[in-house]
């Protein structure tokens, strides 16, 4: 259920619209300027935090082995889930997701999954048996407007730093999957072909006034909205228009040209943040490789019998086999039911 959304007064509405007609916005930006973007990461791989102006979104990626769909036996899956905190906006309530949460998830899912941004075939372990199912959770902490763009950036940043455990297949039947511990084998990153960036435009009046990255107050006044998901190469991945009056094709084409430029800029910022995170993590990672380690000795039983003068008889002393040592840090999965 959604209610108590901020509604501007007549004077506030007139002030915002008159400022836009003069190519001015309440926060001082021009029509096609984005707010300040800040991208940071958590301690664990696959966690991101994005602040776009006053909009605050957390992203977190997890993965598990599942059985694939029958019609796509050699492909993994990717799913987007959104959660709106009641503290983010008075219109949000805990429990069943509202229309905004459903729409947000669908727009981001359409841009990421249907554009084949993530290589699904690389998530296959055993065709028809075991594939990786990647889940992206997006938590809205503060709604300062334009949730779609901020959540989309959070999802891409989290996917770019996510690492899944390495798997090997063995056993007599070739169906036994061994999931290696990250301490034994380095986890593997996802294969991301391109970054579909969502760029949202708000229309005012009869569609003659267009701005990018609308704020919370501008969304309450706007007459319509369009989100163009496009990558840095200029390829259009998805377009979604949410209600409002119709917009001329010339205006739409202008928005797509602007979106292409903005997408390249945001992609560069995401990659720069990811590279900085990866470098910092590599510097913090200390690998201890001692020249020699004392061998673990397991004494099963030692007996001493009196054989006369100074003769002693002992039983065999056993040491761990190589197979036992190699088995550490692995999880064996035989069958999924």
Tab-separated table of C-alpha atoms in Angstrom:
chain	number	residue	atom	x	y	z
A	1	UNK	CA	0.000	0.000	0.000
A	2	UNK	CA	1.311	3.456	-0.882
A	3	UNK	CA	-0.007	6.644	0.654
A	4	UNK	CA	1.033	9.978	2.187
A	5	UNK	CA	3.196	10.858	-0.813
A	6	UNK	CA	4.325	14.470	-0.745
A	7	UNK	CA	2.019	16.713	-2.731
A	8	UNK	CA	3.223	20.176	-3.724
A	9	UNK	CA	1.090	23.206	-3.060
A	10	UNK	CA	-0.108	25.415	-5.916
A	11	UNK	CA	2.661	27.931	-5.254
A	12	UNK	CA	5.339	25.222	-5.141
A	13	UNK	CA	4.128	23.716	-8.384
A	14	UNK	CA	4.087	27.077	-10.158
A	15	UNK	CA	7.551	27.929	-8.841
A	16	UNK	CA	9.081	24.648	-10.076
A	17	UNK	CA	7.428	24.905	-13.493
A	18	UNK	CA	8.340	28.571	-13.995
A	19	UNK	CA	11.954	27.851	-13.049
A	20	UNK	CA	12.101	24.993	-15.567
A	21	UNK	CA	10.826	27.272	-18.313
A	22	UNK	CA	13.868	29.467	-17.623
A	23	UNK	CA	16.197	26.428	-17.799
A	24	UNK	CA	16.653	26.512	-14.036
A	25	UNK	CA	15.975	23.869	-11.420
A	26	UNK	CA	15.326	24.131	-7.714
A	27	UNK	CA	18.672	22.511	-6.825
A	28	UNK	CA	20.632	24.761	-9.192
A	29	UNK	CA	21.242	22.250	-11.984
A	30	UNK	CA	20.639	22.724	-15.668
A	31	UNK	CA	18.075	20.604	-17.507
A	32	UNK	CA	20.444	17.795	-18.508
A	33	UNK	CA	22.743	17.686	-15.477
A	34	UNK	CA	22.926	14.681	-13.156
A	35	UNK	CA	23.225	15.084	-9.428
A	36	UNK	CA	26.457	14.165	-7.662
A	37	UNK	CA	27.088	10.419	-7.906
A	38	UNK	CA	28.983	8.532	-5.209
A	39	UNK	CA	29.754	4.801	-5.510
A	40	UNK	CA	31.265	2.809	-2.646
A	41	UNK	CA	31.590	-0.850	-1.718
A	42	UNK	CA	31.308	-2.970	1.400
A	43	UNK	CA	33.843	-5.364	2.853
A	44	UNK	CA	32.381	-8.350	1.040
A	45	UNK	CA	32.462	-8.836	-2.705
A	46	UNK	CA	29.163	-8.116	-4.399
A	47	UNK	CA	27.970	-5.332	-2.095
A	48	UNK	CA	27.601	-1.741	-3.262
A	49	UNK	CA	26.297	1.569	-1.980
A	50	UNK	CA	25.156	4.328	-4.320
A	51	UNK	CA	24.200	7.890	-3.489
A	52	UNK	CA	22.680	9.965	-6.269
A	53	UNK	CA	21.959	13.307	-4.689
A	54	UNK	CA	19.673	12.503	-1.765
A	55	UNK	CA	18.740	9.088	-3.163
A	56	UNK	CA	20.458	6.241	-1.318
A	57	UNK	CA	20.453	2.606	-2.507
A	58	UNK	CA	22.271	-0.528	-1.328
A	59	UNK	CA	22.956	-3.464	-3.640
A	60	UNK	CA	23.912	-7.008	-2.667
A	61	UNK	CA	24.544	-10.025	-4.896
A	62	UNK	CA	24.388	-13.684	-3.878
A	63	UNK	CA	24.452	-16.958	-5.804
A	64	UNK	CA	23.523	-20.585	-5.252
A	65	UNK	CA	23.521	-23.787	-7.274
A	66	UNK	CA	20.102	-24.771	-8.627
A	67	UNK	CA	18.602	-26.876	-11.380
A	68	UNK	CA	18.224	-24.936	-14.660
A	69	UNK	CA	15.035	-24.387	-16.612
A	70	UNK	CA	14.276	-27.169	-19.064
A	71	UNK	CA	14.303	-24.899	-22.100
A	72	UNK	CA	17.657	-23.383	-21.050
A	73	UNK	CA	19.558	-26.326	-19.671
A	74	UNK	CA	22.998	-24.754	-20.130
A	75	UNK	CA	22.233	-21.269	-18.777
A	76	UNK	CA	22.201	-19.817	-15.289
A	77	UNK	CA	19.618	-17.339	-14.016
A	78	UNK	CA	19.587	-13.711	-12.893
A	79	UNK	CA	16.850	-12.221	-10.721
A	80	UNK	CA	16.300	-8.701	-9.352
A	81	UNK	CA	14.548	-8.081	-6.026
A	82	UNK	CA	13.753	-4.693	-4.509
A	83	UNK	CA	12.985	-3.770	-0.922
A	84	UNK	CA	11.706	-0.359	0.133
A	85	UNK	CA	12.539	0.800	3.634
A	86	UNK	CA	9.674	2.634	5.383
A	87	UNK	CA	12.239	5.253	6.428
A	88	UNK	CA	13.026	6.024	2.781
A	89	UNK	CA	9.642	7.557	2.023
A	90	UNK	CA	6.349	7.986	3.918
A	91	UNK	CA	4.654	6.312	0.950
A	92	UNK	CA	6.463	3.018	1.605
A	93	UNK	CA	5.208	0.422	4.038
A	94	UNK	CA	6.740	-2.927	5.036
A	95	UNK	CA	5.168	-6.088	3.757
A	96	UNK	CA	3.827	-6.668	0.301
A	97	UNK	CA	5.692	-4.564	-2.301
A	98	UNK	CA	3.753	-1.706	-3.835
A	99	UNK	CA	3.471	-0.631	-7.442
A	100	UNK	CA	6.659	1.427	-7.261
A	101	UNK	CA	8.716	-1.534	-6.041
A	102	UNK	CA	7.313	-3.829	-8.722
A	103	UNK	CA	7.885	-1.278	-11.478
A	104	UNK	CA	11.430	-0.582	-10.282
A	105	UNK	CA	12.325	-4.269	-10.312
A	106	UNK	CA	10.839	-4.818	-13.763
A	107	UNK	CA	12.630	-1.871	-15.376
A	108	UNK	CA	16.034	-2.896	-14.001
A	109	UNK	CA	15.414	-6.566	-14.788
A	110	UNK	CA	14.449	-5.726	-18.367
A	111	UNK	CA	17.590	-3.683	-18.861
A	112	UNK	CA	20.004	-6.201	-17.329
A	113	UNK	CA	18.620	-9.634	-18.082
A	114	UNK	CA	16.922	-9.199	-21.444
A	115	UNK	CA	19.910	-7.313	-22.870
A	116	UNK	CA	22.112	-10.308	-21.998
A	117	UNK	CA	24.535	-8.088	-20.109
A	118	UNK	CA	25.658	-11.027	-17.960
A	119	UNK	CA	26.870	-14.166	-19.739
A	120	UNK	CA	24.386	-16.793	-18.578
A	121	UNK	CA	26.172	-19.732	-20.210
A	122	UNK	CA	29.254	-19.098	-18.068
A	123	UNK	CA	27.065	-19.820	-15.011
A	124	UNK	CA	26.508	-23.426	-16.102
A	125	UNK	CA	28.326	-26.137	-14.112
A	126	UNK	CA	26.664	-29.326	-15.391
A	127	UNK	CA	24.189	-28.868	-18.245
A	128	UNK	CA	20.691	-29.826	-17.190
A	129	UNK	CA	21.803	-30.464	-13.607
A	130	UNK	CA	23.578	-27.610	-11.861
A	131	UNK	CA	23.771	-23.905	-12.739
A	132	UNK	CA	24.400	-20.785	-10.718
A	133	UNK	CA	21.380	-18.668	-9.831
A	134	UNK	CA	22.465	-15.054	-9.263
A	135	UNK	CA	20.236	-12.871	-7.107
A	136	UNK	CA	20.508	-9.073	-6.853
A	137	UNK	CA	18.848	-7.475	-3.822
A	138	UNK	CA	18.324	-3.717	-3.945
A	139	UNK	CA	17.454	-1.915	-0.709
A	140	UNK	CA	16.056	1.615	-0.990
A	141	UNK	CA	17.248	3.575	2.045
A	142	UNK	CA	16.286	7.094	0.989
A	143	UNK	CA	14.071	8.253	-1.858
A	144	UNK	CA	15.352	11.566	-3.133
A	145	UNK	CA	13.955	10.985	-6.617
A	146	UNK	CA	14.961	8.937	-9.670
A	147	UNK	CA	15.171	5.575	-7.928
A	148	UNK	CA	15.502	3.706	-11.227
A	149	UNK	CA	18.848	5.212	-12.205
A	150	UNK	CA	20.336	4.908	-8.708
A	151	UNK	CA	19.182	1.302	-8.263
A	152	UNK	CA	20.446	0.373	-11.720
A	153	UNK	CA	23.908	1.739	-10.894
A	154	UNK	CA	23.896	-0.112	-7.555
A	155	UNK	CA	23.043	-3.382	-9.309
A	156	UNK	CA	25.804	-2.972	-11.908
A	157	UNK	CA	28.394	-2.018	-9.292
A	158	UNK	CA	27.504	-5.010	-7.115
A	159	UNK	CA	27.580	-7.418	-10.067
A	160	UNK	CA	30.977	-6.065	-11.151
A	161	UNK	CA	32.583	-6.878	-7.788
A	162	UNK	CA	30.780	-10.159	-7.126
A	163	UNK	CA	32.831	-13.357	-7.037
A	164	UNK	CA	31.342	-16.848	-7.120
A	165	UNK	CA	33.102	-19.963	-5.779
A	166	UNK	CA	35.007	-22.057	-8.288
A	167	UNK	CA	33.531	-25.467	-9.077
A	168	UNK	CA	34.983	-28.665	-10.486
A	169	UNK	CA	33.141	-31.722	-11.704
A	170	UNK	CA	34.260	-35.249	-10.922
A	171	UNK	CA	33.077	-38.564	-9.596
A	172	UNK	CA	32.577	-41.861	-11.372
A	173	UNK	CA	29.527	-40.582	-13.249
A	174	UNK	CA	30.917	-37.098	-13.868
A	175	UNK	CA	27.975	-35.536	-12.022
A	176	UNK	CA	29.643	-34.826	-8.689
A	177	UNK	CA	30.148	-31.081	-8.153
A	178	UNK	CA	32.868	-29.843	-5.823
A	179	UNK	CA	32.492	-26.253	-4.602
A	180	UNK	CA	35.892	-24.980	-3.501
A	181	UNK	CA	36.356	-22.739	-0.499
A	182	UNK	CA	37.601	-19.212	-1.356
A	183	UNK	CA	40.664	-19.858	0.828
A	184	UNK	CA	41.616	-22.818	-1.351
A	185	UNK	CA	40.838	-21.410	-4.795
A	186	UNK	CA	40.199	-17.807	-5.725
A	187	UNK	CA	36.527	-17.100	-6.555
A	188	UNK	CA	35.629	-16.196	-10.126
A	189	UNK	CA	34.069	-12.922	-11.328
A	190	UNK	CA	30.977	-12.777	-13.499
A	191	UNK	CA	31.357	-12.333	-17.240
A	192	UNK	CA	29.735	-8.976	-18.021
A	193	UNK	CA	29.561	-8.127	-21.729
A	194	UNK	CA	28.362	-4.542	-21.353
A	195	UNK	CA	26.782	-2.185	-18.844
A	196	UNK	CA	23.202	-1.130	-19.617
A	197	UNK	CA	22.781	2.262	-17.948
A	198	UNK	CA	19.305	3.576	-17.112
A	199	UNK	CA	18.821	7.293	-17.808
A	200	UNK	CA	15.478	8.759	-16.728
A	201	UNK	CA	13.855	11.867	-18.210
A	202	UNK	CA	10.917	13.814	-16.768
A	203	UNK	CA	8.435	15.729	-18.959
A	204	UNK	CA	6.635	18.881	-17.910
A	205	UNK	CA	3.808	20.889	-19.424
A	206	UNK	CA	2.847	19.379	-22.766
A	207	UNK	CA	6.139	17.531	-23.108
A	208	UNK	CA	8.080	20.552	-24.325
A	209	UNK	CA	10.197	20.787	-21.160
A	210	UNK	CA	12.486	17.824	-20.492
A	211	UNK	CA	14.952	17.277	-17.645
A	212	UNK	CA	17.195	14.379	-16.713
A	213	UNK	CA	17.529	12.814	-13.243
A	214	UNK	CA	14.394	14.332	-11.626
A	215	UNK	CA	14.347	14.990	-7.902
A	216	UNK	CA	11.634	13.881	-5.498
A	217	UNK	CA	9.798	17.204	-5.813
A	218	UNK	CA	10.133	17.305	-9.593
A	219	UNK	CA	8.598	13.826	-9.808
A	220	UNK	CA	5.561	15.116	-7.924
A	221	UNK	CA	5.075	17.860	-10.540
A	222	UNK	CA	6.087	16.097	-13.770
A	223	UNK	CA	3.527	15.130	-16.384
A	224	UNK	CA	5.320	11.971	-17.516
A	225	UNK	CA	8.548	10.009	-17.383
A	226	UNK	CA	10.674	7.965	-19.761
A	227	UNK	CA	13.613	5.703	-18.914
A	228	UNK	CA	16.077	4.776	-21.644
A	229	UNK	CA	18.467	1.930	-20.844
A	230	UNK	CA	21.493	2.248	-23.092
A	231	UNK	CA	25.143	1.156	-22.975
A	232	UNK	CA	28.322	3.105	-23.671
A	233	UNK	CA	28.319	1.934	-27.299
A	234	UNK	CA	24.976	3.633	-27.904
A	235	UNK	CA	23.013	0.371	-28.128
A	236	UNK	CA	19.453	0.786	-26.846
A	237	UNK	CA	18.664	-2.045	-24.428
A	238	UNK	CA	15.197	-0.967	-23.263
A	239	UNK	CA	12.792	1.981	-23.212
A	240	UNK	CA	10.020	2.435	-20.690
A	241	UNK	CA	7.527	5.307	-20.542
A	242	UNK	CA	5.447	5.590	-17.401
A	243	UNK	CA	2.088	7.227	-18.158
A	244	UNK	CA	1.521	10.874	-18.877
A	245	UNK	CA	0.800	12.582	-22.164
A	246	UNK	CA	2.330	11.565	-25.450
A	247	UNK	CA	5.754	12.838	-26.470
A	248	UNK	CA	6.822	13.766	-29.981
A	249	UNK	CA	9.282	11.436	-31.694
A	250	UNK	CA	11.774	14.276	-32.152
A	251	UNK	CA	11.860	14.782	-28.371
A	252	UNK	CA	12.369	11.054	-27.811
A	253	UNK	CA	15.285	10.986	-30.265
A	254	UNK	CA	16.835	13.970	-28.509
A	255	UNK	CA	16.537	12.148	-25.181
A	256	UNK	CA	18.207	9.044	-26.629
A	257	UNK	CA	21.161	11.085	-27.864
A	258	UNK	CA	21.555	12.657	-24.436
A	259	UNK	CA	21.169	9.253	-22.761
A	260	UNK	CA	24.008	7.852	-24.872
A	261	UNK	CA	26.381	10.545	-23.605
A	262	UNK	CA	25.257	10.131	-19.996
A	263	UNK	CA	25.567	6.335	-20.205
A	264	UNK	CA	29.193	6.568	-21.318
A	265	UNK	CA	29.968	8.945	-18.452
A	266	UNK	CA	28.270	6.785	-15.805
A	267	UNK	CA	29.913	3.623	-17.166
A	268	UNK	CA	33.301	5.289	-16.797
A	269	UNK	CA	32.522	6.221	-13.186
A	270	UNK	CA	31.400	2.679	-12.327
A	271	UNK	CA	34.518	1.114	-13.854
A	272	UNK	CA	36.752	3.622	-12.085
A	273	UNK	CA	35.122	2.844	-8.729
A	274	UNK	CA	35.383	-0.920	-9.330
A	275	UNK	CA	39.059	-0.655	-10.324
A	276	UNK	CA	39.792	1.379	-7.201
A	277	UNK	CA	38.024	-1.198	-5.030
A	278	UNK	CA	39.853	-4.105	-6.671
A	279	UNK	CA	43.251	-2.423	-6.292
A	280	UNK	CA	42.625	-1.548	-2.654
A	281	UNK	CA	41.506	-5.086	-1.890
A	282	UNK	CA	44.579	-6.562	-3.590
A	283	UNK	CA	46.860	-4.364	-1.488
A	284	UNK	CA	45.143	-5.448	1.722
A	285	UNK	CA	45.295	-9.110	0.836
A	286	UNK	CA	48.338	-10.688	2.453
A	287	UNK	CA	49.247	-14.153	1.278
A	288	UNK	CA	51.221	-16.135	3.820
A	289	UNK	CA	53.278	-18.775	2.054
A	290	UNK	CA	55.817	-20.184	4.567
A	291	UNK	CA	58.779	-22.093	3.186
A	292	UNK	CA	58.030	-25.127	5.281
A	293	UNK	CA	55.288	-26.160	7.631
A	294	UNK	CA	55.543	-28.738	10.380
A	295	UNK	CA	53.806	-31.908	9.264
A	296	UNK	CA	50.812	-32.969	11.271
A	297	UNK	CA	51.424	-36.354	12.846
A	298	UNK	CA	48.553	-38.461	14.084
A	299	UNK	CA	49.660	-41.112	16.541
A	300	UNK	CA	47.027	-43.791	16.654
A	301	UNK	CA	48.614	-46.001	19.276
A	302	UNK	CA	52.021	-46.406	20.843
A	303	UNK	CA	52.863	-49.312	23.155
A	304	UNK	CA	56.080	-50.207	24.803
A	305	UNK	CA	56.881	-53.692	25.906
A	306	UNK	CA	59.814	-54.871	27.953
A	307	UNK	CA	62.020	-56.954	25.606
A	308	UNK	CA	64.926	-57.277	27.809
A	309	UNK	CA	67.809	-54.909	28.174
A	310	UNK	CA	66.932	-51.735	26.294
A	311	UNK	CA	64.708	-53.009	23.449
A	312	UNK	CA	61.408	-51.299	22.863
A	313	UNK	CA	58.685	-52.241	20.373
A	314	UNK	CA	56.399	-49.588	18.936
A	315	UNK	CA	53.515	-49.700	16.479
A	316	UNK	CA	53.394	-47.769	13.219
A	317	UNK	CA	52.936	-43.998	13.342
A	318	UNK	CA	50.442	-42.742	10.679
A	319	UNK	CA	50.465	-39.389	8.901
A	320	UNK	CA	47.606	-37.790	6.956
A	321	UNK	CA	47.429	-38.774	3.321
A	322	UNK	CA	47.522	-36.254	0.484
A	323	UNK	CA	43.903	-37.009	-0.329
A	324	UNK	CA	42.865	-35.985	3.180
A	325	UNK	CA	44.709	-32.689	2.894
A	326	UNK	CA	43.226	-31.914	-0.524
A	327	UNK	CA	39.729	-32.581	0.712
A	328	UNK	CA	39.927	-29.631	3.086
A	329	UNK	CA	38.115	-26.520	1.989
A	330	UNK	CA	35.780	-28.260	-0.442
A	331	UNK	CA	32.081	-29.010	-0.381
A	332	UNK	CA	30.801	-31.931	-2.405
A	333	UNK	CA	27.332	-31.783	-3.894
A	334	UNK	CA	26.061	-35.055	-5.315
A	335	UNK	CA	22.458	-34.460	-6.317
A	336	UNK	CA	19.886	-31.690	-6.185
A	337	UNK	CA	16.337	-32.845	-5.631
